[in-house]
Amino acid sequence: MPRTASVGPVPPRPLAGRIPVTRLTPSLPDPRWSPKAFVTEVVPFGATVFREGHDLVGAYVTLTSPGGSSTRHPMSEAGKGLDRWEVSAQLDEPGIWTWTVTGYGDDWATWRHDAGIKIDAGVDVELMYEIGARLLEGAAADTARPAAVRRRLTTAAKTARTPAPTPAIRRKRRGVIDDPHLAAEFRIRPLAHLRTESKPQTLRVEPRIAGVGSWYEFFPRSEGAVQRADGSWQSGTFRTAVDRLDGVAAMGFDVLYLPPIHPIGTAFRKGRNNTLDPGPHDPGSPWAIGSADGGHDTVHPELGTLEDFRAFVEEASGRGIRIALDLALQVSPDHPWVQQHPKWFTHLPDGTIAFAENPPKKYQDIYPINFDHDPNGILREVERIVRHWMAQGVRIFRVDNPHTKPLWFWEALIGRINATDPDVVFLAEAFTRPPMLHALAMVGFQQSYSYFTWRNTKEELEDYLSELSHVSSAFLRPNLFVNTPDILTAYLQYGGPAAFSIRATIAATAAPVWGVYSGFELFESVARPGAEEAIDNEKYEYKPRDFARAEAEGKSLALYLGILNRIRADHPALAQLRNLHVHRSDDDAVLVYSKRLDGAFTASGVDDTVIVVVNTDPHSVRETTVHLDAAALGLEPGARFTVRDLVTDETWQWGGDDFVRLDSFTRPAHILEVVQDD
């Protein structure tokens, strides 16, 4: 009997496609969530596209806006032999965008490559020209192309077929291969076959305030506070705090963050410098929320009324400042929830409720919430509280210690709020391990505190700024706070005024969002012994400051902070996260990086390029040579160009290797714009 071949199971449909399209970016480490961007952000899209054999391929991205309009963006090779294709696009509409990458066999690019080699070598000359002429005729028959383009294609086809008895005709005929007009036309409308489209990808585009902002923090109770002769205090109020708004606006800050403004408990109240024995006039920590006067939906009576708060928000808005309010999901032992919702807390065997701890720190005045026993009830209540403050004009929430709460909770809460109010922003104050920090950003937080505070050396900053701008930029949007009430690093404690200037310079120019806690501009640098926080900490006492006197005596950084924010406003390149490029210097303390925004994405149509050179050693004068990557600056190798210092208005002629001298005691940094030639 004749032998028959066995028939196996039918193989599944291949996933690769005819032209494989792989490794799409932007993407997340976990595909359950979408990458994100913000309105006006320039997003780099990328994919690996290749095929078998030697024929060439091309690729393009198709972007579909939330409104349903689609645009096609031709991609370019990132480097020969890498099969990596990239293009950048600026997104101008909030909502969920979809995008695909299409890979295709590029008939024109393949012909140009083969024809250039063969014709110059005298091999198959007429055959190659005939193939090119037919490609051109096929393109000319495409009625979707403009009439003028179709005529040019027809003329080029005739030229390709023209016999070449003279050198002049041969040159004209050879010119078809390298004609820039044809190359431009086929880049926009390629001669493509074997098109293979990737699966649709999504990208969440959030309002611009989610990605760009200059934050300032102050305690309303300190603004206008007065100490009486008997040692007691008259608290500052929302009405007295209005007087500080002009100073905040003058420095160019557009977000004012307020610590909790709610009633403060008396049980286990902390005294000055976190002591356990408060005096009769100690106001307690604002994070010990809740008393007989109310909880998270109530204003501390000493600050004023809810009407006073709304008036404060309106006053800030009139100065171009948005209010960010602290959302701290914890309570004092006096909070109404303790009696109303006992299941929301952890009860110990001795009958007491567990207070908060972050060893070696103990917070006896705070009860953390236990989300395991009534999760839906807690979610409903917190959503109610958030919407209550939204109704008072708050659209930004700085969330205290979100890493101590379940991840699902934040995903649900932020998802519910943004489903109805996509302009509401949540900032995660999560100084924690990277997996949790990153996960919080992926599930919904629009901004995140970061490890920037503890990255101070040149090497640390090079690595970390590169990570923030490239590795995690598809999901984590860093807010580079230079200090907080809890964080006064050794760098600031011992670096003198230069350290404050250096840190502000880097924070303001390295990321589109940065922040300052009040007192930074006064060079407050004395720490509580044995702690990484300021002595006489404002968390536990009133701390009125004389900003005007400090400025008059030349002991304030306020003017420079205003200059930094003005530079940020004038240079759109600094309002981008993903465009930071680190350059080299010969000195181990001199940090160099640039930010460039192509003229295609600026209002002026001109490239915006800023170079930052910083001496990270606050105790020295450094002289060195910096080595600039011309391509990252949008320049040709070896080009000479003019740079202008945006602080001093000095100009220099620079090239690829340039000398700098940075004196930390007088001028620790250059912030330079590349001057465009007329």
Coordinates of C-alpha atoms in Angstrom, one line a residue, residues 167-674:
P167 CA 27.0 62.8 -20.3
A168 CA 24.4 65.6 -19.5
I169 CA 21.5 63.2 -20.2
R170 CA 23.2 60.5 -18.2
R171 CA 23.5 62.8 -15.2
K172 CA 19.9 63.9 -15.6
R173 CA 18.7 60.3 -15.8
R174 CA 20.9 59.3 -12.8
G175 CA 19.4 62.2 -10.8
V176 CA 16.0 60.4 -10.7
I177 CA 17.5 58.1 -8.1
D178 CA 18.5 60.8 -5.7
D179 CA 15.7 63.4 -6.5
P180 CA 14.8 65.0 -3.1
H181 CA 11.3 65.8 -4.3
L182 CA 10.6 62.2 -5.1
A183 CA 12.1 61.1 -1.8
A184 CA 9.9 63.5 0.1
E185 CA 6.8 62.4 -1.8
F186 CA 7.4 58.7 -1.2
R187 CA 8.1 59.4 2.5
I188 CA 4.6 60.9 2.8
R189 CA 2.9 58.5 0.5
P190 CA 5.1 55.5 0.2
L191 CA 5.1 52.9 -2.5
A192 CA 4.2 50.2 0.0
H193 CA 3.2 46.6 -0.2
L194 CA 2.9 43.8 2.3
R195 CA 1.6 46.2 4.9
T196 CA 1.4 44.8 8.4
E197 CA -0.3 46.7 11.1
S198 CA 0.4 46.3 14.8
K199 CA -2.3 45.7 17.3
P200 CA -3.9 49.0 18.4
Q201 CA -2.1 50.6 21.4
T202 CA -3.6 53.1 23.8
L203 CA -2.1 56.3 25.3
R204 CA -3.7 58.3 28.1
V205 CA -3.2 62.1 27.5
E206 CA -3.9 64.2 30.5
P207 CA -4.3 67.9 30.9
R208 CA -1.2 70.0 30.8
I209 CA -1.3 70.8 34.5
A210 CA -0.7 67.1 35.1
G211 CA 2.7 67.4 33.5
V212 CA 3.9 71.0 33.9
G213 CA 4.0 73.2 37.0
S214 CA 6.0 75.0 39.6
W215 CA 4.9 74.2 43.1
Y216 CA 5.3 76.1 46.4
E217 CA 4.3 74.8 49.8
F218 CA 3.4 76.8 52.9
F219 CA 1.4 76.3 56.1
P220 CA -1.5 78.8 56.2
R221 CA -1.4 78.9 60.0
S222 CA 2.1 80.3 59.9
E223 CA 1.3 83.1 57.5
G224 CA 0.3 86.0 59.7
A225 CA 0.7 84.1 63.0
V226 CA 1.6 86.3 66.0
Q227 CA 3.0 85.2 69.3
R228 CA 1.5 87.0 72.3
A229 CA 3.4 88.1 75.4
D230 CA 2.3 85.1 77.4
G231 CA 3.7 82.7 74.8
S232 CA 0.4 81.8 73.3
W233 CA -0.2 82.2 69.6
Q234 CA -2.7 83.8 67.4
S235 CA -2.9 81.5 64.4
G236 CA -2.6 82.7 60.8
T237 CA -5.8 82.3 58.8
F238 CA -6.8 82.0 55.2
R239 CA -7.4 85.8 55.3
T240 CA -3.9 86.6 56.5
A241 CA -2.4 84.0 54.2
V242 CA -3.7 85.9 51.2
D243 CA -0.9 88.4 51.9
R244 CA 1.7 85.8 51.0
L245 CA 0.1 85.0 47.6
D246 CA 1.8 88.0 45.9
G247 CA 5.2 86.8 47.0
V248 CA 4.5 83.3 45.7
A249 CA 3.2 84.7 42.4
A250 CA 6.2 87.1 42.1
M251 CA 8.5 84.0 42.2
G252 CA 6.5 82.5 39.3
F253 CA 5.0 79.6 41.1
D254 CA 1.7 78.5 39.7
V255 CA 0.7 75.8 42.2
L256 CA 0.4 76.4 45.9
Y257 CA 0.3 73.3 48.0
L258 CA -1.3 73.4 51.5
P259 CA -0.7 70.8 54.2
P260 CA -3.9 69.5 55.8
I261 CA -6.2 72.3 56.8
H262 CA -8.5 70.2 59.0
P263 CA -9.1 70.2 62.8
I264 CA -6.1 68.7 64.7
G265 CA -6.6 66.2 67.5
T266 CA -5.5 66.7 71.1
A267 CA -4.9 63.1 72.2
F268 CA -1.2 62.2 72.1
R269 CA -0.5 65.6 70.4
K270 CA 3.1 66.1 69.5
G271 CA 5.1 69.1 70.8
R272 CA 7.9 71.0 69.3
N273 CA 10.4 68.9 67.3
N274 CA 8.2 65.8 67.5
T275 CA 8.4 65.5 71.3
L276 CA 5.8 63.6 73.3
D277 CA 5.2 66.3 75.8
P278 CA 3.5 69.3 74.1
G279 CA 3.2 72.6 75.8
P280 CA -0.1 74.4 76.2
H281 CA 0.5 76.5 73.2
D282 CA 1.7 73.8 70.7
P283 CA -0.7 73.5 67.8
G284 CA 0.0 69.9 66.9
S285 CA 0.7 68.3 63.6
P286 CA -1.7 69.1 60.8
W287 CA -1.4 65.4 59.7
A288 CA -3.1 64.3 63.0
I289 CA -6.4 65.0 61.5
G290 CA -9.7 65.2 63.3
S291 CA -11.3 66.4 66.5
A292 CA -14.6 67.2 68.0
D293 CA -14.7 70.0 65.4
G294 CA -14.8 67.5 62.5
G295 CA -12.7 65.5 60.2
H296 CA -11.4 65.5 56.6
D297 CA -14.3 67.5 55.2
T298 CA -13.9 70.3 57.8
V299 CA -11.7 73.4 58.1
H300 CA -9.7 74.0 61.3
P301 CA -11.6 76.7 63.1
E302 CA -8.5 78.8 63.7
L303 CA -7.9 79.0 59.9
G304 CA -11.4 80.3 59.3
T305 CA -14.5 79.0 57.7
L306 CA -15.2 77.1 54.5
E307 CA -16.3 80.4 53.0
D308 CA -12.9 81.8 53.9
F309 CA -11.2 78.9 52.2
R310 CA -13.2 79.4 49.0
A311 CA -12.2 83.1 49.0
F312 CA -8.6 82.1 49.4
V313 CA -8.8 79.8 46.4
E314 CA -10.3 82.6 44.4
E315 CA -7.6 85.0 45.5
A316 CA -5.0 82.5 44.4
S317 CA -6.7 81.9 41.1
G318 CA -6.7 85.6 40.4
R319 CA -2.9 85.5 40.6
G320 CA -2.6 82.5 38.3
I321 CA -2.1 80.1 41.2
R322 CA -3.9 76.8 41.6
I323 CA -4.4 75.3 45.1
A324 CA -3.2 71.8 45.8
L325 CA -4.6 70.3 49.0
D326 CA -3.2 67.5 51.1
L327 CA -5.1 64.2 51.1
A328 CA -3.9 62.3 54.1
L329 CA -5.8 59.1 54.9
Q330 CA -5.1 58.8 58.6
V331 CA -6.7 60.2 61.7
S332 CA -6.0 61.4 65.2
P333 CA -7.5 59.4 68.0
D334 CA -10.1 62.2 68.2
H335 CA -11.4 61.9 64.7
P336 CA -15.1 61.2 64.3
W337 CA -14.3 58.0 62.3
V338 CA -12.8 56.3 65.4
Q339 CA -16.2 56.1 67.0
Q340 CA -18.3 56.0 63.8
H341 CA -16.3 53.4 61.9
P342 CA -14.2 51.3 64.4
K343 CA -13.8 48.6 61.7
W344 CA -11.6 51.0 59.8
F345 CA -8.7 50.6 62.3
T346 CA -6.4 47.9 63.6
H347 CA -7.2 46.9 67.1
L348 CA -4.5 45.3 69.2
P349 CA -5.0 42.5 71.7
D350 CA -4.9 44.9 74.6
G351 CA -7.9 46.8 73.2
T352 CA -5.9 49.8 71.9
I353 CA -5.8 51.0 68.3
A354 CA -2.4 50.7 66.5
F355 CA -0.8 54.0 65.8
A356 CA 1.4 54.8 62.8
E357 CA 5.0 53.8 62.7
N358 CA 7.9 54.2 60.3
P359 CA 10.7 52.8 62.4
P360 CA 12.5 54.4 64.1
K361 CA 9.8 57.1 63.7
K362 CA 6.7 56.7 65.8
Y363 CA 3.5 58.7 65.3
Q364 CA 1.5 58.2 68.4
D365 CA -0.9 61.0 67.4
I366 CA -2.0 59.2 64.2
Y367 CA -4.1 56.1 63.5
P368 CA -3.6 54.5 60.1
I369 CA -6.6 53.1 58.3
N370 CA -7.1 49.4 57.8
F371 CA -8.6 48.7 54.4
D372 CA -9.3 45.0 54.9
H373 CA -12.7 45.1 56.8
D374 CA -14.8 47.7 54.9
P375 CA -13.0 48.6 51.7
N376 CA -16.0 49.7 49.8
G377 CA -17.2 51.9 52.7
I378 CA -13.8 53.6 52.9
L379 CA -13.7 54.1 49.2
R380 CA -17.1 55.7 49.1
E381 CA -16.2 58.0 52.0
V382 CA -12.9 59.1 50.6
E383 CA -14.5 59.8 47.2
R384 CA -17.1 61.9 48.9
I385 CA -14.3 63.9 50.7
V386 CA -12.4 64.5 47.5
R387 CA -15.5 65.6 45.6
H388 CA -16.3 67.9 48.6
W389 CA -13.0 69.8 48.2
M390 CA -13.4 69.7 44.4
A391 CA -16.6 71.6 44.9
Q392 CA -14.6 74.3 46.8
G393 CA -12.3 74.8 43.8
V394 CA -9.5 72.3 44.5
R395 CA -8.4 70.4 41.4
I396 CA -5.0 69.1 42.7
F397 CA -4.4 66.7 45.6
R398 CA -1.0 65.9 47.1
V399 CA -1.5 62.4 48.6
D400 CA 0.4 61.7 51.8
N401 CA 2.0 58.3 52.0
P402 CA 0.0 56.5 49.4
H403 CA 2.4 53.5 49.5
T404 CA 0.9 52.6 52.9
K405 CA -2.5 52.0 51.3
P406 CA -3.6 49.2 48.9
L407 CA -2.8 49.8 45.2
W408 CA -6.3 48.8 44.2
F409 CA -7.8 51.6 46.3
W410 CA -5.9 54.3 44.4
E411 CA -6.7 52.8 41.1
A412 CA -10.4 52.8 42.0
L413 CA -10.5 56.2 43.6
I414 CA -8.5 58.1 40.9
G415 CA -10.3 56.2 38.2
R416 CA -13.7 57.3 39.6
I417 CA -12.7 60.9 40.0
N418 CA -11.0 61.2 36.6
A419 CA -13.9 59.5 34.8
T420 CA -16.0 62.6 35.6
D421 CA -13.3 65.2 36.1
P422 CA -10.2 64.3 34.0
D423 CA -8.5 67.6 35.0
V424 CA -8.1 66.6 38.6
V425 CA -4.5 65.8 39.4
F426 CA -3.1 63.5 42.1
L427 CA 0.5 63.7 43.3
A428 CA 1.9 60.7 45.1
E429 CA 4.2 61.4 48.0
A430 CA 5.7 58.0 48.1
F431 CA 9.3 57.8 49.2
T432 CA 9.4 54.1 49.0
R433 CA 10.8 51.1 47.0
P434 CA 10.8 51.5 43.2
P435 CA 8.2 48.8 42.5
M436 CA 5.5 50.5 44.6
L437 CA 6.6 54.0 43.4
H438 CA 6.2 52.9 39.8
A439 CA 3.0 50.9 40.4
L440 CA 1.3 54.0 41.9
A441 CA 2.2 55.9 38.8
M442 CA 0.9 53.2 36.5
V443 CA -2.5 52.8 38.2
G444 CA -3.3 56.5 38.0
F445 CA -1.2 59.0 39.9
Q446 CA -0.4 61.9 37.5
Q447 CA 2.7 63.0 39.4
S448 CA 5.1 61.4 41.9
Y449 CA 7.7 62.6 44.4
S450 CA 11.0 60.9 43.5
Y451 CA 14.4 60.1 44.8
F452 CA 15.8 63.3 43.4
T453 CA 16.2 64.8 46.9
W454 CA 18.9 62.2 47.6
R455 CA 20.7 62.3 44.2
N456 CA 23.4 64.9 44.6
T457 CA 26.6 63.9 42.9
K458 CA 27.3 64.3 39.2
E459 CA 27.2 60.5 38.7
E460 CA 24.0 60.0 40.7
L461 CA 22.3 62.8 38.8
E462 CA 23.4 61.7 35.4
D463 CA 22.0 58.2 36.0
Y464 CA 18.8 59.4 37.7
L465 CA 17.8 62.2 35.4
S466 CA 18.4 59.8 32.4
E467 CA 16.2 57.2 34.1
L468 CA 13.4 59.7 34.7
S469 CA 13.4 61.2 31.2
H470 CA 13.8 57.9 29.3
V471 CA 13.3 54.7 31.2
S472 CA 10.2 55.5 33.3
S473 CA 8.9 58.5 31.4
A474 CA 6.0 56.6 29.8
F475 CA 4.3 56.3 33.2
L476 CA 6.1 58.1 36.0
R477 CA 6.0 61.9 36.0
P478 CA 8.4 63.2 38.6
N479 CA 7.8 66.3 40.7
L480 CA 11.3 67.4 41.7
F481 CA 10.8 68.9 45.2
V482 CA 14.0 70.3 46.5
N483 CA 13.0 70.0 50.2
T484 CA 10.0 69.2 52.4
P485 CA 9.1 69.7 56.0
D486 CA 10.4 66.2 56.6
I487 CA 13.5 66.3 54.4
L488 CA 16.5 68.5 54.9
T489 CA 19.4 66.5 53.4
A490 CA 23.0 66.7 54.5
Y491 CA 23.7 68.4 51.1
L492 CA 21.6 71.3 52.2
Q493 CA 22.6 71.2 55.8
Y494 CA 26.3 71.7 55.0
G495 CA 26.4 73.1 51.5
G496 CA 25.6 76.7 52.3
P497 CA 23.7 79.0 50.0
A498 CA 25.4 77.5 46.9
A499 CA 23.8 74.2 47.6
F500 CA 20.3 75.8 47.6
S501 CA 21.1 77.5 44.3
I502 CA 22.5 74.3 42.7
R503 CA 19.5 72.2 43.7
A504 CA 17.0 74.7 42.5
T505 CA 18.7 75.1 39.2
I506 CA 18.7 71.4 38.5
A507 CA 15.1 70.8 39.7
A508 CA 13.7 73.7 37.7
T509 CA 15.4 72.7 34.4
A510 CA 15.6 68.9 34.5
A511 CA 11.9 68.2 34.7
P512 CA 8.7 70.1 33.8
V513 CA 7.4 69.8 37.4
W514 CA 9.3 71.0 40.5
G515 CA 8.6 72.2 44.0
V516 CA 9.9 74.2 46.9
Y517 CA 8.8 74.2 50.5
S518 CA 8.7 77.6 52.2
G519 CA 12.0 78.5 53.9
F520 CA 14.1 77.1 51.2
E521 CA 14.5 80.6 49.7
L522 CA 15.8 81.7 53.2
F523 CA 18.5 79.0 53.2
E524 CA 17.0 77.3 56.2
S525 CA 19.6 74.6 56.9
V526 CA 19.8 73.7 60.6
A527 CA 18.7 70.2 61.2
R528 CA 17.3 68.6 64.4
P529 CA 20.2 66.7 65.9
G530 CA 20.2 63.1 64.6
A531 CA 17.4 63.8 62.0
E532 CA 17.2 64.7 58.3
E533 CA 14.7 67.4 59.0
A534 CA 14.8 71.1 60.0
I535 CA 15.0 71.9 63.6
D536 CA 12.0 73.7 65.1
N537 CA 10.0 71.9 62.4
E538 CA 6.9 73.7 61.1
K539 CA 4.9 70.5 61.4
Y540 CA 4.7 71.0 65.1
E541 CA 4.7 74.8 65.6
Y542 CA 3.9 78.1 64.1
K543 CA 6.8 79.5 62.0
P544 CA 6.2 83.0 60.6
R545 CA 9.0 84.2 58.4
D546 CA 10.1 87.7 57.4
F547 CA 10.6 87.3 53.7
A548 CA 10.8 91.0 53.0
R549 CA 13.6 91.6 55.5
A550 CA 15.6 88.7 54.1
E551 CA 15.3 90.0 50.6
A552 CA 16.3 93.5 51.7
E553 CA 19.4 92.1 53.5
G554 CA 20.4 90.0 50.5
K555 CA 19.7 86.8 52.3
S556 CA 17.1 85.3 50.1
L557 CA 17.0 83.2 47.0
A558 CA 13.6 84.4 46.0
L559 CA 14.8 86.6 43.1
Y560 CA 16.7 83.6 41.6
L561 CA 13.7 81.3 42.0
G562 CA 11.7 83.9 40.1
I563 CA 14.4 83.9 37.3
L564 CA 14.2 80.1 37.1
N565 CA 10.5 80.1 36.7
R566 CA 10.7 82.9 34.1
I567 CA 13.2 80.9 32.1
R568 CA 10.9 77.9 32.3
A569 CA 8.0 80.0 31.0
D570 CA 10.1 81.4 28.1
H571 CA 11.6 78.0 27.0
P572 CA 9.2 75.3 25.9
A573 CA 12.0 72.8 25.8
L574 CA 12.0 72.9 29.6
A575 CA 8.3 71.9 29.6
Q576 CA 9.2 68.5 28.2
L577 CA 10.2 65.4 30.2
R578 CA 11.5 63.0 27.6
N579 CA 14.1 65.3 25.8
L580 CA 16.9 65.4 28.4
H581 CA 20.3 64.5 27.0
V582 CA 23.4 64.1 29.2
H583 CA 26.7 65.4 27.9
R584 CA 30.2 64.9 29.1
S585 CA 32.6 67.0 31.1
D586 CA 36.2 66.3 32.2
D587 CA 35.4 67.2 35.9
D588 CA 33.7 64.7 38.2
A589 CA 31.6 67.4 39.7
V590 CA 30.4 69.3 36.6
L591 CA 27.1 68.0 35.4
V592 CA 26.0 68.9 31.8
Y593 CA 22.7 68.2 30.1
S594 CA 20.6 69.8 27.4
K595 CA 16.9 69.9 26.4
R596 CA 15.9 70.6 22.9
L597 CA 12.5 71.0 21.3
D598 CA 12.3 70.9 17.5
G599 CA 10.9 73.9 15.8
A600 CA 8.1 71.8 14.4
F601 CA 6.7 71.8 18.0
T602 CA 7.3 75.4 19.0
A603 CA 5.0 78.4 18.6
S604 CA 7.8 80.3 16.8
G605 CA 8.7 77.5 14.5
V606 CA 12.3 77.8 15.7
D607 CA 14.2 75.1 17.6
D608 CA 14.4 75.8 21.4
T609 CA 17.6 74.4 22.9
V610 CA 18.8 74.9 26.5
I611 CA 22.1 73.7 27.9
V612 CA 22.6 73.4 31.6
V613 CA 26.1 73.2 33.2
V614 CA 26.2 72.9 37.0
N615 CA 29.0 72.6 39.5
T616 CA 27.5 70.0 41.9
D617 CA 30.2 70.7 44.5
P618 CA 28.9 73.6 46.6
H619 CA 32.3 74.1 48.2
S620 CA 34.6 74.7 45.2
V621 CA 35.5 76.5 42.0
R622 CA 35.7 74.2 39.1
E623 CA 37.4 74.7 35.7
T624 CA 36.9 72.1 33.0
T625 CA 36.0 71.3 29.4
V626 CA 32.6 70.2 28.5
H627 CA 32.0 68.0 25.4
L628 CA 28.8 68.5 23.7
D629 CA 26.9 66.0 21.4
A630 CA 26.1 68.1 18.4
A631 CA 23.4 65.9 17.2
A632 CA 21.5 66.2 20.5
L633 CA 21.6 70.0 20.0
G634 CA 20.3 69.7 16.4
L635 CA 23.7 70.8 15.0
E636 CA 26.2 69.4 12.6
P637 CA 29.4 68.0 14.0
G638 CA 32.0 70.7 14.5
A639 CA 29.5 73.5 14.1
R640 CA 30.2 76.8 15.9
F641 CA 27.3 78.5 17.6
T642 CA 26.4 81.2 20.0
V643 CA 25.2 80.5 23.6
R644 CA 23.6 83.1 25.8
D645 CA 23.5 82.8 29.6
L646 CA 19.8 83.2 30.5
V647 CA 20.7 84.5 34.0
T648 CA 23.5 87.0 33.2
D649 CA 22.8 87.7 29.5
E650 CA 26.4 87.0 28.6
T651 CA 27.2 85.4 25.3
W652 CA 30.0 83.1 24.1
Q653 CA 31.0 81.3 20.9
W654 CA 30.9 77.6 21.5
G655 CA 31.7 74.4 19.6
G656 CA 32.0 70.8 20.5
D657 CA 34.6 71.2 23.3
D658 CA 34.3 74.3 25.5
F659 CA 35.9 75.7 28.6
V660 CA 33.8 76.6 31.6
R661 CA 34.6 78.1 35.0
L662 CA 32.0 77.7 37.7
D663 CA 32.5 79.3 41.1
S664 CA 30.0 77.8 43.6
F665 CA 30.3 80.9 45.8
T666 CA 29.3 83.3 43.0
R667 CA 28.0 81.4 40.0
P668 CA 27.6 77.6 40.3
A669 CA 25.7 77.1 37.0
H670 CA 25.2 78.3 33.5
I671 CA 21.7 78.0 31.9
L672 CA 22.4 78.6 28.3
E673 CA 20.2 79.0 25.2
V674 CA 21.6 78.1 21.8

